[in-house]
Amino acid sequence: MGETFQYWRREIETMPRAELLALQLEKLKMAVGWALRTPFYAERLPRAGINSADDIKTLADLRRIPFTTKQDLRGAFPYGFLGVPREDVVRLHASSGTTGTPTTIYFNRADLSRWSGYVARSIYGTGCTKNDVFQNMITYGLFTGGLGFHAGGEEVGMLVIPSGAGNTARQFRFMQDFGTTVVHATPSFLLHVESIMRAEGVSRESLRLRKAFAGAEPYSEDTRRRIEKLLNIDVYNSYGLSEMNGPGVAFECQAKDGLHLWEDGYIGEIINPDTLDPLDGGESGELVLTCLCREATPILRYRTRDLSGFYTEPCSCGRTHRRLRRITARTDDMLIINGVNLFPSQIEEVIMSMREAGNNYLIVVEKEGMLDRLTVKTEIQAEFFTDDTRPLNALKEKIRKTLQASITINPRVELHESGSLPVSEGKARRVQDLRPKDV
Ligand code: ADP
Ligand code: ZN
């Protein structure tokens, strides 16, 4: 590192907690006022005894507001969460629909400018400046990662290349021609960049790359280290979701130790996803977020289904906004295999920590008779791939045993040559659940 910390809005980012909480309360009142103008909350909030912004007197009153779920958003499609006249809306975005029908979020001009402010703050906090050349190698369009990062990068004053995802040969040409120093991509894609470079004959020395923002899907600390080593760059974890605008909700600073949730724009809570009780002691649970910065589509106490928790100690960078732990999984990712709960991230952790394992893997679940069958297909590093079946079988057994020790399920393991498993340009689809749905 060796860099000194830099702040985009120092007075807000390092604001004493008491002042920050007072600011949150003001903004929460405003957000509740905005929400009451939407058809959805105009009905939902009075039932909870909240008829005006003045019914929110302290931050503890947040807990009087009922949770909002993805189903609520879908049920109110298309305009049930709209809180401003249609003609004041200037943009819409939609979630990528990982788990079903997409949901739509609307922005007015002020919303867009607030959002890009949080993204700019996030980007600047990783040490980027207007001297950087930023290649946004992620899907543009309805997905918020494209335009969201784009606007934030411009606000910082970087040269932004809207390269989008895919077309890797051209990506490297852009990097060489314009001297790209920072990229944004999914971690699963970044894991492949080095091998694509080799295939395309692009040398690391011909690039000026020094940082990457990686997000949109869960990844482990080992995956981060792998990417950093493969490309000799710093990787910063970026968290966001379209319901909370998109990127710029929580982001790692130069300390790279947890993601600062921008608490002047979002209120974060952790709850037990089964009992819905608050978890206030730094435990892991479901993250619930309230958006304080979007008038056109206010969303209060949204159950993200993402699993995380807050660090209790302050960060070495001096920011007072609390840090979230790396988001390991979403509650709806959980697989139940012969009665045993399994998150795909548990498999990723094992794979990425084994030096023989390659950079891509796939999880397949099938029904075999009455039982569920888990198969982990993993690429292995080129140097371990041989025509001799004996060392390969030994390696397969080693991976199987390591997985079993960690997940308590005995998986079938398949080894694949490096670069042979499918790579997705957007969010990785690592799990194929082939079991009949009604069983
Ligand atoms: P969808 O719910 O359709 O995937 P989005 O495109 O808005 O909608 O994606 C947001 C989701 O992506 C988050 O709720 C979270 O599950 C995941 N995500 C985004 N960034 C990260 C990250 N840094 N780490 C883990 N998961 C992430
Ligand atoms: Zn920090």
mmCIF file of N, CA, C and O and ligand atoms in Angstrom, residues 253 255 260 315 317 319 323, ligand 2:
data_model
loop_
_atom_site.group_PDB
_atom_site.id
_atom_site.type_symbol
_atom_site.label_atom_id
_atom_site.label_comp_id
_atom_site.label_asym_id
_atom_site.label_seq_id
_atom_site.Cartn_x
_atom_site.Cartn_y
_atom_site.Cartn_z
ATOM 1 N N CYS A 253 -12.167 0.568 1.498
ATOM 2 C CA CYS A 253 -11.239 1.690 1.388
ATOM 3 C C CYS A 253 -9.846 1.126 1.162
ATOM 4 O O CYS A 253 -9.677 -0.078 0.977
ATOM 5 N N ALA A 255 -7.664 0.425 3.152
ATOM 6 C CA ALA A 255 -7.276 -0.583 4.151
ATOM 7 C C ALA A 255 -7.692 -1.984 3.714
ATOM 8 O O ALA A 255 -7.187 -2.983 4.238
ATOM 9 N N HIS A 260 -17.051 -0.145 3.889
ATOM 10 C CA HIS A 260 -17.749 0.960 4.561
ATOM 11 C C HIS A 260 -19.129 1.127 3.945
ATOM 12 O O HIS A 260 -19.261 1.347 2.746
ATOM 13 N N CYS A 315 -12.226 1.550 11.598
ATOM 14 C CA CYS A 315 -11.253 1.253 10.534
ATOM 15 C C CYS A 315 -10.009 2.130 10.695
ATOM 16 O O CYS A 315 -10.098 3.263 11.168
ATOM 17 N N CYS A 317 -8.566 3.733 8.555
ATOM 18 C CA CYS A 317 -8.571 4.889 7.642
ATOM 19 C C CYS A 317 -9.167 6.134 8.280
ATOM 20 O O CYS A 317 -9.081 7.215 7.712
ATOM 21 N N ARG A 319 -12.388 6.669 8.791
ATOM 22 C CA ARG A 319 -13.808 6.869 8.471
ATOM 23 C C ARG A 319 -14.645 6.322 9.627
ATOM 24 O O ARG A 319 -14.288 5.312 10.234
ATOM 25 N N ARG A 323 -18.196 -0.725 8.902
ATOM 26 C CA ARG A 323 -17.798 -1.637 7.826
ATOM 27 C C ARG A 323 -18.587 -2.935 7.879
ATOM 28 O O ARG A 323 -18.754 -3.540 8.932
HETATM 29 ZN ZN ZN B 2 -11.580 2.333 6.024
#
